[in-house]
Short mmCIF file of C-alpha atoms in Angstrom, two decimals:
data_model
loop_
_atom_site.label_atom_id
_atom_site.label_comp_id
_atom_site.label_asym_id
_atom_site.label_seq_id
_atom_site.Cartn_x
_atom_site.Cartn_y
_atom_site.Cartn_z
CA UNK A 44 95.21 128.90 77.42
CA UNK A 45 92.66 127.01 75.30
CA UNK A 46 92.51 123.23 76.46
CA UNK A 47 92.39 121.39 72.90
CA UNK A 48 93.28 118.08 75.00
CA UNK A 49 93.97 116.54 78.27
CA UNK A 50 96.24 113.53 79.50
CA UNK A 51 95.84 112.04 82.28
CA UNK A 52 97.74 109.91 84.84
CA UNK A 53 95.84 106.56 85.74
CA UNK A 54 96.83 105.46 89.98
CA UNK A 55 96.00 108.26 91.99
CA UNK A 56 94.70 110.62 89.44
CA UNK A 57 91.68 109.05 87.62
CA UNK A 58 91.27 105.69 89.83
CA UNK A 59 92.31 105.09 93.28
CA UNK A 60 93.68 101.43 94.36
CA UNK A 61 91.98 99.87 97.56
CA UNK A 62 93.64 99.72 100.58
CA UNK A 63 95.90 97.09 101.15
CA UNK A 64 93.77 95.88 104.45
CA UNK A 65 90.78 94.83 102.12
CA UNK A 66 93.18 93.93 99.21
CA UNK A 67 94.70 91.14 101.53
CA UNK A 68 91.31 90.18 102.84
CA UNK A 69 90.31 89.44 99.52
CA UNK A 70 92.42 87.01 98.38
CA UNK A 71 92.74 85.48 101.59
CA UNK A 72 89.14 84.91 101.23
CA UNK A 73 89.08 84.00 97.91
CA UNK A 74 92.17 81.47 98.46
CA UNK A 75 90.55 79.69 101.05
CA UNK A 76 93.09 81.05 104.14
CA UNK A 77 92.12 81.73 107.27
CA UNK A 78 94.25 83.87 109.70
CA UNK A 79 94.30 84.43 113.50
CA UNK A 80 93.23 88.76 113.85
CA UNK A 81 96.64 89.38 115.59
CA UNK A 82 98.29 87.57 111.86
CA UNK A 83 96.17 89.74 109.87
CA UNK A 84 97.21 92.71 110.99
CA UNK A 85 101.11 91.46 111.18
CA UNK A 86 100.51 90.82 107.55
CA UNK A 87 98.87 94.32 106.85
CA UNK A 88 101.46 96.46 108.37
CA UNK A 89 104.16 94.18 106.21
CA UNK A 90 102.51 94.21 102.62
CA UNK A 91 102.17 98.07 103.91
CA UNK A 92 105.47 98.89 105.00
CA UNK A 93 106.96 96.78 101.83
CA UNK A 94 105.26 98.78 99.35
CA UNK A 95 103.90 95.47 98.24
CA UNK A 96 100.52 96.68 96.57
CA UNK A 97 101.32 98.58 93.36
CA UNK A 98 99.22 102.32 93.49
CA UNK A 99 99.42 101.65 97.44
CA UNK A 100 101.87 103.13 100.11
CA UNK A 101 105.26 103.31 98.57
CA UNK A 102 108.25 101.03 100.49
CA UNK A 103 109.99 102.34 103.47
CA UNK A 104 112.75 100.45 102.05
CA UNK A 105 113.55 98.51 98.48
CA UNK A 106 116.14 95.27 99.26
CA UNK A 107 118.97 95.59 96.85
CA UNK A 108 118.20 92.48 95.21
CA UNK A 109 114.95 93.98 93.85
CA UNK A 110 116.68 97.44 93.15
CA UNK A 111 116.92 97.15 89.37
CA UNK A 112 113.58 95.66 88.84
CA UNK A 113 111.82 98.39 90.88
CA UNK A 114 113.72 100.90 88.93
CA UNK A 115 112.55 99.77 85.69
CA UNK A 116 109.21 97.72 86.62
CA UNK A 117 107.16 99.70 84.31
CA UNK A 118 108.85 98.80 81.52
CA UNK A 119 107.72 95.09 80.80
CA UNK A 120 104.97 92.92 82.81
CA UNK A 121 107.74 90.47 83.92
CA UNK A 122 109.71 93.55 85.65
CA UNK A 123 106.47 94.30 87.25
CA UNK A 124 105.27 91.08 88.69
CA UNK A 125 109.38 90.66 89.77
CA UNK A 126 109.24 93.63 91.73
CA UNK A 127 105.95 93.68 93.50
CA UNK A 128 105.84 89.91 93.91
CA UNK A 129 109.66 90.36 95.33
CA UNK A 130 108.45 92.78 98.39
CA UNK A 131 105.14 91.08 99.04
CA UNK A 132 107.66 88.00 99.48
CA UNK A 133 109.87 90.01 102.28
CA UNK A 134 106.63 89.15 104.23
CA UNK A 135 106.75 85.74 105.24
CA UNK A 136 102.61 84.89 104.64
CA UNK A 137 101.17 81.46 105.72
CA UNK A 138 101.00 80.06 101.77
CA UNK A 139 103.68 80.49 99.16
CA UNK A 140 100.34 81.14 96.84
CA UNK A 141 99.72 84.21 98.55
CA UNK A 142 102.33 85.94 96.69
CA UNK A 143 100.91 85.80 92.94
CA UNK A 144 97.42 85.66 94.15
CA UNK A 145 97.67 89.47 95.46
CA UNK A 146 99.83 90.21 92.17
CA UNK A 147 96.57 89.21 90.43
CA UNK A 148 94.37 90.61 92.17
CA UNK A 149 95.32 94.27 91.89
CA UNK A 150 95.18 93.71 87.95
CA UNK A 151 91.44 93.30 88.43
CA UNK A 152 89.16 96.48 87.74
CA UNK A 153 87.13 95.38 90.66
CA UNK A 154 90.45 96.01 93.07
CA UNK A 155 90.03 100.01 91.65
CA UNK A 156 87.84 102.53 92.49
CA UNK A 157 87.64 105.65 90.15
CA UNK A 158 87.73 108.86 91.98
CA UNK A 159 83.49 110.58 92.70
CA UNK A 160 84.42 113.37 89.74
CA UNK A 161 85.92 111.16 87.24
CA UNK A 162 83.69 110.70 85.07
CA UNK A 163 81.33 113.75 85.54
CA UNK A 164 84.96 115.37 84.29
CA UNK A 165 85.33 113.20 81.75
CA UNK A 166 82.20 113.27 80.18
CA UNK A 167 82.42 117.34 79.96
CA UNK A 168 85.57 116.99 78.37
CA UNK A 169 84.09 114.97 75.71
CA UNK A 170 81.07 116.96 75.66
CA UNK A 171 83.27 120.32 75.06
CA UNK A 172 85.50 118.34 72.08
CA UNK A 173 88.45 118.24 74.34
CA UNK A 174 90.46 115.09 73.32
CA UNK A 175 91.42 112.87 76.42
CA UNK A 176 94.48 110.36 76.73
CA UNK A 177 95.82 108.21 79.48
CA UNK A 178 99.68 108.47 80.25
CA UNK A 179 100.74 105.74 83.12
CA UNK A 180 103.48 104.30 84.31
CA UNK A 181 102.75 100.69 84.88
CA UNK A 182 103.53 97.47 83.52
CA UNK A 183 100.11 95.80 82.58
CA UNK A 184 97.10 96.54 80.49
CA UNK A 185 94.86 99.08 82.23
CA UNK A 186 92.12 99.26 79.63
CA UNK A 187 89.84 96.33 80.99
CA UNK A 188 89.83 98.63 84.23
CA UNK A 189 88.30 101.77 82.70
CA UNK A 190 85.39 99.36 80.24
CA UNK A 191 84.66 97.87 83.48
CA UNK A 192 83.96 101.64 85.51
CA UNK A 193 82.61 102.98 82.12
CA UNK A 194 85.05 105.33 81.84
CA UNK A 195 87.00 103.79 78.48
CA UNK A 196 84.51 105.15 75.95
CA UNK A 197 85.54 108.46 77.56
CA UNK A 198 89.14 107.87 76.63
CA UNK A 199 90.67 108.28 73.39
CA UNK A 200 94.11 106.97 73.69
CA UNK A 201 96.47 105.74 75.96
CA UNK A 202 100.26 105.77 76.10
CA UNK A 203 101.23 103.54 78.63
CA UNK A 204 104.69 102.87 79.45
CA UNK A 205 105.09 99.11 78.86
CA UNK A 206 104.03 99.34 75.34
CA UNK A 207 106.02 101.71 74.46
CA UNK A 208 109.29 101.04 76.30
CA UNK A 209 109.25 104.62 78.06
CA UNK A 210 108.49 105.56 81.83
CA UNK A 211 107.61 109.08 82.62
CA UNK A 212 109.13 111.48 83.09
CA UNK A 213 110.61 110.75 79.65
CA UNK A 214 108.89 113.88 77.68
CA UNK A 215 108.59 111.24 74.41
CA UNK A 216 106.18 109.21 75.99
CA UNK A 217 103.70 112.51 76.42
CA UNK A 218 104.86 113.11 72.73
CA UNK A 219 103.35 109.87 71.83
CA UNK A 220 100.11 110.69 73.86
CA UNK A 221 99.91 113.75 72.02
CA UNK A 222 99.97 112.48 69.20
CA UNK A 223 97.46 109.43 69.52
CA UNK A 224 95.17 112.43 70.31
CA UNK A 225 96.11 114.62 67.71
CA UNK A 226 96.85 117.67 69.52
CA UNK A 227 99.98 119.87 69.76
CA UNK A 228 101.73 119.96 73.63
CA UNK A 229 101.12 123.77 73.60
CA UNK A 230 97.04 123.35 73.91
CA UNK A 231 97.22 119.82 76.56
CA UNK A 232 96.95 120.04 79.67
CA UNK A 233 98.92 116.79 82.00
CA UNK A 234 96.98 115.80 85.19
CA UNK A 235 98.68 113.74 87.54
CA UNK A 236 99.56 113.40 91.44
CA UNK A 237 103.07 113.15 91.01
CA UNK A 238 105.55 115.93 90.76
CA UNK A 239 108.10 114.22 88.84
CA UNK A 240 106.93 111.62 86.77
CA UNK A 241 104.11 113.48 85.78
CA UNK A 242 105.78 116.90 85.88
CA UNK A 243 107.74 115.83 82.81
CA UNK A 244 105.62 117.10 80.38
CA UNK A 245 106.48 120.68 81.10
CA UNK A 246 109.51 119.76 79.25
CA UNK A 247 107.91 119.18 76.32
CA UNK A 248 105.15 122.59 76.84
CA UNK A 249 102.38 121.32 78.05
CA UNK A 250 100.82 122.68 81.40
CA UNK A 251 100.80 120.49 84.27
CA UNK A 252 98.08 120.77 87.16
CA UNK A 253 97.78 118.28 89.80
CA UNK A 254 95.73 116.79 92.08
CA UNK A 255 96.59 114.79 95.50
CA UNK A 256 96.99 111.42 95.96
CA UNK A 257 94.58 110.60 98.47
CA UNK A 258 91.99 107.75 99.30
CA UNK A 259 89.15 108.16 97.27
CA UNK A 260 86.94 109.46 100.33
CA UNK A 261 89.10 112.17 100.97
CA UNK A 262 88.90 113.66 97.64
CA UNK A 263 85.65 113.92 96.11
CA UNK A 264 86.57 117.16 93.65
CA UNK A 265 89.88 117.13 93.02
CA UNK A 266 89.42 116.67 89.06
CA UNK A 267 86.95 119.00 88.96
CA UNK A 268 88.45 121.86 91.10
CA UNK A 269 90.98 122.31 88.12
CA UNK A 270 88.66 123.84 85.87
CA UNK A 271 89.20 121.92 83.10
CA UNK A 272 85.64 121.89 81.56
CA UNK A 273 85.14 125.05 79.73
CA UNK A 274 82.14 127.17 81.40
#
């Protein structure tokens, strides 16, 4: 095959989320709240357990009451601060502000770290004339994230999910991010850490390869072991 383009998933493929210890220590810091140790770490193994960081550890269990809105979360912001908001709140913190204050924070680029190989990857793809587009799932506007890394001059389109009214593994949402980068689904290649979501865009013929979704440590190659720069 002859890569003419590449897509990419955004949480866990191309950036990495921090972990929800230092994401609650931030915005306890920042709001002005100080906790006893033993509290902290209550708090850390609820947010955890909750799923209550979006891109973090996934909940052990979703209340029904938030069922719906976790099912479709990508789909519109509101959905997506309902949801997340809605299991940080099954964790009974020491200020009701707590709960939008982490909802905010993980918006901000500084709460991401890109992965060590993103953008020597991404800069050989646009040295080689490989187009490059961004497919997420996720329910707020991602670009300030990349301009802030560097990475969005890198990146010529993105199909993300709450614009379009699509989650993945819908194959018409990696239609429309074929499209935006002009290349047929026969010469793109999808990259993502997830099997189903991102596996749907075998059903339209592009290859999938994927990487793991690990803490950004653990993985300092996984871009570039999947040979997607030619030579």
């Amino acid at each position: 095959m002859v890569i003419k383009g590449v897509l990419f998933d955004f949480s866990g493929t191309l950036f990495r989320i921090e972990p929800v210890r230092d994401w609650l220590a931030a915005v306890l810091r920042e709001e002005g709240v100080d906790v006893p140790a033993e509290d902290f770490e209550r708090y850390v193994t609820g947010l955890t357990e909750a799923g209550a960081l979006p891109g973090g550890p996934p909940p052990i269990r979703v209340p029904d009451r938030l069922a719906d809105a976790m099912a479709r979360r990508d789909l519109t912001p509101a959905l997506h601060r309902e949801a997340y908001t809605g299991l940080a709140r099954t964790v009974a913190l020491p200020d009701p502000g707590l709960y939008d204050a982490l909802y905010d924070r993980q918006l901000r680029p500084e709460a991401w770290q890109a992965y060590p190989d993103a953008v020597e990857v991404l800069e050989g793809l646009r040295e080689a004339g490989i187009a490059v587009g961004v497919v997420s799932n996720i329910g707020w506007d991602l670009r300030p994230v990349f301009r802030a890394h560097g990475l969005d001059a890198l990146v010529d389109a993105y199909a993300l999910s709450f614009e379009h009214g699509l989650q993945k593994p819908a194959a018409e949402l990696f239609r429309i991010a074929c499209t935006m980068i002009g290349r047929d689904p026969e010469d793109v290649v999808m990259v993502g850490d997830d099997r189903v979501a991102d596996g749907g865009a075998a059903a339209l013929g592009c290859e999938v390869r994927f990487v793991d979704h690990l803490p950004v440590p653990e993985r300092p190659d996984g871009l570039r072991s999947l040979g997607l720069v030619p030579g």
